[in-house]
CSV table of C-alpha atoms in Angstrom, one decimal:
chain,number,residue,atom,x,y,z
A,12,LYS,CA,0.0,-0.2,-0.2
A,13,ILE,CA,1.1,3.9,-0.7
A,14,THR,CA,1.4,6.0,2.0
A,15,HIS,CA,0.2,9.6,1.2
A,16,GLU,CA,3.0,11.5,2.0
A,17,ALA,CA,4.9,8.8,-0.1
A,18,ARG,CA,3.1,9.6,-2.9
A,19,THR,CA,3.5,13.5,-1.7
A,20,LYS,CA,7.1,13.0,-1.5
A,21,GLU,CA,7.5,11.0,-5.6
A,22,ALA,CA,4.9,14.2,-7.1
A,23,PHE,CA,7.4,16.4,-5.3
A,24,ASP,CA,10.9,15.2,-5.3
A,25,TRP,CA,13.1,16.5,-9.2
A,26,PRO,CA,15.7,13.5,-9.6
A,27,GLY,CA,19.1,14.8,-10.2
A,28,TYR,CA,18.7,18.5,-7.7
A,29,GLN,CA,18.8,19.1,-4.2
A,30,GLU,CA,16.6,20.1,-2.3
A,31,TYR,CA,16.1,22.6,-0.2
A,32,TRP,CA,13.0,23.8,2.2
A,33,TYR,CA,12.4,26.3,3.8
A,34,PRO,CA,8.6,26.4,5.0
A,35,ALA,CA,6.8,29.1,7.8
A,36,LYS,CA,6.3,28.1,10.8
A,37,ARG,CA,2.4,29.3,9.5
A,38,ALA,CA,1.9,25.9,7.4
A,39,GLY,CA,0.7,27.5,4.1
A,40,TYR,CA,1.3,31.2,5.3
A,41,SER,CA,5.2,31.3,3.7
A,42,GLY,CA,8.2,29.4,2.4
A,43,THR,CA,10.5,29.2,0.1
A,44,ALA,CA,12.4,26.2,-2.3
A,45,ILE,CA,15.7,26.6,-3.8
A,46,LEU,CA,16.4,23.0,-6.3
A,47,THR,CA,20.4,22.9,-6.7
A,48,LYS,CA,22.0,20.3,-8.9
A,49,LYS,CA,25.4,22.1,-8.7
A,50,GLU,CA,26.3,21.3,-4.1
A,51,PRO,CA,26.5,24.3,-2.5
A,52,ILE,CA,29.9,24.9,0.1
A,53,SER,CA,27.7,25.8,3.2
A,54,TYR,CA,23.7,26.2,3.1
A,55,LYS,CA,22.0,29.2,5.6
A,56,GLU,CA,18.0,29.6,6.6
A,57,GLY,CA,17.1,33.2,8.2
A,58,ILE,CA,19.3,36.5,8.2
A,59,GLY,CA,18.9,36.3,12.3
A,60,ILE,CA,15.7,37.7,12.3
A,61,GLU,CA,12.8,36.1,14.3
A,62,LYS,CA,10.5,37.9,13.0
A,63,PHE,CA,10.9,37.2,10.2
A,64,ASP,CA,13.1,34.0,9.6
A,65,GLU,CA,10.4,32.4,11.2
A,66,GLU,CA,7.7,32.8,8.0
A,67,GLY,CA,10.8,31.3,6.3
A,68,ARG,CA,12.0,33.9,4.0
A,69,VAL,CA,15.2,33.7,3.4
A,70,GLN,CA,17.4,31.2,1.7
A,71,THR,CA,21.2,31.7,1.3
A,72,MET,CA,23.3,29.0,-0.7
A,73,GLU,CA,27.2,29.8,-0.8
A,74,PHE,CA,28.9,28.9,-4.5
A,75,GLU,CA,32.7,29.3,-5.2
A,76,GLN,CA,32.2,32.6,-7.1
A,77,PHE,CA,29.5,34.3,-5.7
A,78,TYR,CA,26.7,34.1,-2.6
A,79,PHE,CA,22.6,33.1,-3.6
A,80,VAL,CA,20.1,34.4,-1.8
A,81,ASN,CA,16.1,33.2,-2.3
A,82,VAL,CA,14.3,35.2,-1.0
A,83,TYR,CA,10.5,35.9,-1.0
A,84,PHE,CA,9.4,39.2,0.4
A,85,PRO,CA,6.3,39.8,2.6
A,86,ASN,CA,3.0,41.0,1.7
A,87,ALA,CA,2.2,45.0,2.2
A,88,ASN,CA,-1.9,43.9,2.5
A,89,HIS,CA,-4.2,45.1,0.7
A,90,GLU,CA,-5.2,47.9,4.1
A,91,LEU,CA,-1.1,48.2,4.3
A,92,SER,CA,-1.5,46.3,7.8
A,93,ARG,CA,1.5,44.9,7.2
A,94,LEU,CA,3.5,47.4,5.4
A,95,LYS,CA,5.8,49.0,8.0
A,96,TYR,CA,6.9,44.9,8.7
A,97,LYS,CA,7.4,45.0,5.3
A,98,LEU,CA,10.3,48.2,5.3
A,99,GLU,CA,11.9,47.1,8.4
A,100,PHE,CA,12.4,43.2,6.5
A,101,ASN,CA,14.2,45.3,3.2
A,102,GLN,CA,16.0,47.4,5.3
A,103,SER,CA,17.1,44.3,7.4
A,104,LEU,CA,17.5,41.9,4.6
A,105,LEU,CA,19.5,44.9,2.3
A,106,LYS,CA,22.2,45.5,5.8
A,107,TYR,CA,22.4,41.0,5.4
A,108,ILE,CA,22.9,41.4,1.8
A,109,LYS,CA,26.4,44.4,1.8
A,110,LYS,CA,27.6,42.4,5.1
A,111,LEU,CA,27.2,38.9,2.4
A,112,GLU,CA,29.3,41.1,-0.2
A,113,LYS,CA,31.9,42.5,1.8
A,114,ILE,CA,33.0,38.7,1.6
A,115,LYS,CA,31.8,37.8,-2.2
A,116,PRO,CA,29.5,38.4,-5.4
A,117,VAL,CA,25.5,38.4,-4.2
A,118,VAL,CA,22.8,37.6,-6.5
A,119,TRP,CA,19.6,38.2,-4.9
A,120,GLY,CA,16.1,36.6,-6.5
A,121,GLY,CA,12.7,36.2,-6.1
A,122,ASP,CA,8.9,37.4,-5.1
A,123,PHE,CA,9.6,41.4,-4.3
A,124,ASN,CA,6.2,42.2,-3.7
A,125,VAL,CA,6.7,45.1,-5.4
A,126,ALA,CA,6.2,47.0,-9.0
A,127,HIS,CA,9.4,49.6,-8.8
A,128,GLN,CA,8.9,51.8,-12.2
A,129,GLU,CA,5.9,52.6,-14.2
A,130,ILE,CA,7.3,50.9,-17.1
A,131,ASP,CA,6.3,47.7,-14.1
A,132,ILE,CA,2.6,48.1,-13.6
A,133,ALA,CA,-0.2,47.4,-16.5
A,134,ARG,CA,-1.7,50.4,-14.6
A,135,PRO,CA,0.0,52.5,-12.4
A,136,LYS,CA,-2.0,55.4,-12.1
A,137,GLU,CA,-4.7,53.1,-10.7
A,138,ASN,CA,-2.3,51.8,-7.8
A,139,GLU,CA,-0.6,54.3,-7.4
A,140,GLY,CA,-0.5,54.3,-2.5
A,141,ASN,CA,-1.6,50.0,-2.9
A,142,ALA,CA,-0.2,47.4,-2.0
A,143,GLY,CA,3.1,46.6,-4.1
A,144,PHE,CA,2.8,50.0,-5.7
A,145,THR,CA,3.5,52.8,-2.6
A,146,LYS,CA,5.7,55.4,-2.5
A,147,GLN,CA,7.9,53.5,0.9
A,148,GLU,CA,8.0,50.2,-1.2
A,149,ARG,CA,8.7,51.3,-4.4
A,150,ALA,CA,11.7,53.5,-3.0
A,151,ASP,CA,13.4,51.5,-0.9
A,152,MET,CA,13.8,48.9,-4.5
A,153,THR,CA,15.7,52.2,-4.8
A,154,LYS,CA,17.4,52.0,-2.9
A,155,PHE,CA,18.4,48.0,-2.9
A,156,LEU,CA,20.0,49.2,-7.0
A,157,GLY,CA,21.1,52.3,-5.1
A,158,SER,CA,23.5,50.3,-3.3
A,159,GLY,CA,25.1,49.2,-6.0
A,160,LEU,CA,22.7,46.2,-7.3
A,161,ILE,CA,21.8,46.2,-10.4
A,162,ASP,CA,17.8,45.0,-11.9
A,163,THR,CA,19.8,42.4,-14.6
A,164,TYR,CA,16.0,42.8,-16.1
A,165,ARG,CA,15.8,45.4,-16.8
A,166,LEU,CA,20.4,46.1,-18.2
A,167,LEU,CA,19.5,43.8,-20.3
A,168,ASN,CA,15.6,44.9,-21.3
A,169,LYS,CA,16.2,48.4,-21.3
A,170,ASN,CA,12.8,49.9,-21.8
A,171,LYS,CA,10.6,46.8,-22.8
A,172,VAL,CA,7.5,45.4,-21.3
A,173,GLN,CA,6.4,42.3,-19.4
A,174,TYR,CA,5.2,41.3,-16.7
A,175,SER,CA,5.4,38.6,-14.0
A,176,TRP,CA,2.8,38.2,-11.9
A,177,TRP,CA,-1.3,38.8,-12.9
A,178,SER,CA,-4.9,38.6,-10.4
A,179,TYR,CA,-6.8,35.6,-10.5
A,180,ARG,CA,-9.4,38.4,-11.3
A,181,PHE,CA,-10.9,39.9,-14.2
A,182,TYR,CA,-9.1,38.3,-16.5
A,183,ALA,CA,-6.1,40.0,-15.7
A,184,ARG,CA,-3.3,37.6,-17.7
A,185,ASP,CA,-5.5,37.1,-20.9
A,186,ARG,CA,-6.1,40.3,-21.1
A,187,ASN,CA,-1.6,41.3,-19.4
A,188,ILE,CA,-2.7,43.2,-16.9
A,189,GLY,CA,0.1,42.5,-15.2
A,190,TRP,CA,3.1,43.3,-12.8
A,191,ARG,CA,6.8,42.7,-12.4
A,192,ILE,CA,7.2,42.0,-8.6
A,193,ASP,CA,10.1,39.0,-9.2
A,194,TYR,CA,13.5,40.1,-10.2
A,195,PHE,CA,17.1,39.0,-10.3
A,196,LEU,CA,19.4,41.9,-8.5
A,197,THR,CA,23.0,41.1,-8.4
A,198,SER,CA,26.3,43.2,-7.1
A,199,GLU,CA,27.5,46.0,-9.7
A,200,GLY,CA,30.9,43.6,-10.1
A,201,LEU,CA,29.4,40.4,-12.0
A,202,THR,CA,27.0,42.6,-14.9
A,203,LYS,CA,29.8,41.5,-17.1
A,204,ASN,CA,29.0,37.7,-16.5
A,205,ILE,CA,25.3,38.1,-16.9
A,206,LYS,CA,24.7,36.4,-20.4
A,207,GLN,CA,20.8,36.5,-20.6
A,208,ALA,CA,17.8,38.0,-18.4
A,209,PHE,CA,14.3,36.9,-18.7
A,210,ILE,CA,10.1,37.1,-18.1
A,211,ARG,CA,8.6,33.7,-19.3
A,212,ASP,CA,4.9,34.8,-19.9
A,213,ASP,CA,4.6,32.2,-22.0
A,214,ILE,CA,4.9,29.5,-19.3
A,215,PHE,CA,1.4,28.9,-17.1
A,216,GLY,CA,0.4,27.2,-13.5
A,217,SER,CA,0.5,29.9,-11.9
A,218,ASP,CA,-0.7,33.5,-11.4
A,219,HIS,CA,3.4,34.3,-11.0
A,220,CYS,CA,5.4,33.2,-14.5
A,221,PRO,CA,8.9,31.8,-14.1
A,222,VAL,CA,11.5,34.3,-13.9
A,223,GLY,CA,15.2,33.3,-15.0
A,224,ILE,CA,18.8,35.1,-15.5
A,225,VAL,CA,22.2,33.3,-16.9
A,226,LEU,CA,25.3,33.8,-15.9
A,227,LYS,CA,28.7,32.7,-17.5
A,228,ILE,CA,31.4,32.8,-14.6
């Protein structure tokens, strides 16, 4: 007899990859995961701050030439009830990233839950002040980039309009009423290594679509 647990493990197993799962304490709420074919030198969960780490939002892998940081940013929520929490997370995470950069370059990717500029959102005027497009969240994204980090997609696709997330409501994806809220940022020292930065909006199965980069190290 095959148990439900065995079926679940089989369904979520990727042969050839090492799997690293970091769930939130609150089941089903948030969490992150990394699949890698290359074994990291080291692996770490969280940033050492309990109120953020209990939500399973940050994973760090060290490789020979860079750190890879996988992040799921908090959502500010429709009534901005978690905006303060998110801004505190942003500040703490940037400090963490800059500490890593003192050792080696960083590749930082995930769902940032913010559309940085008007080009990154289909309806900027209607969404001004809404979660994911508040002045504070956008200013923090500007701060990330001003600290020496590179938005890889915008580096290689300067004026291209493409989104990575669409609401399930009002046929938003069919109408391409979307947001670009998923990013890969890298340290400036890796700029020459960025060969591709892409959004695969042709792939379905979620309210997000895959985003990615190709680095030649």
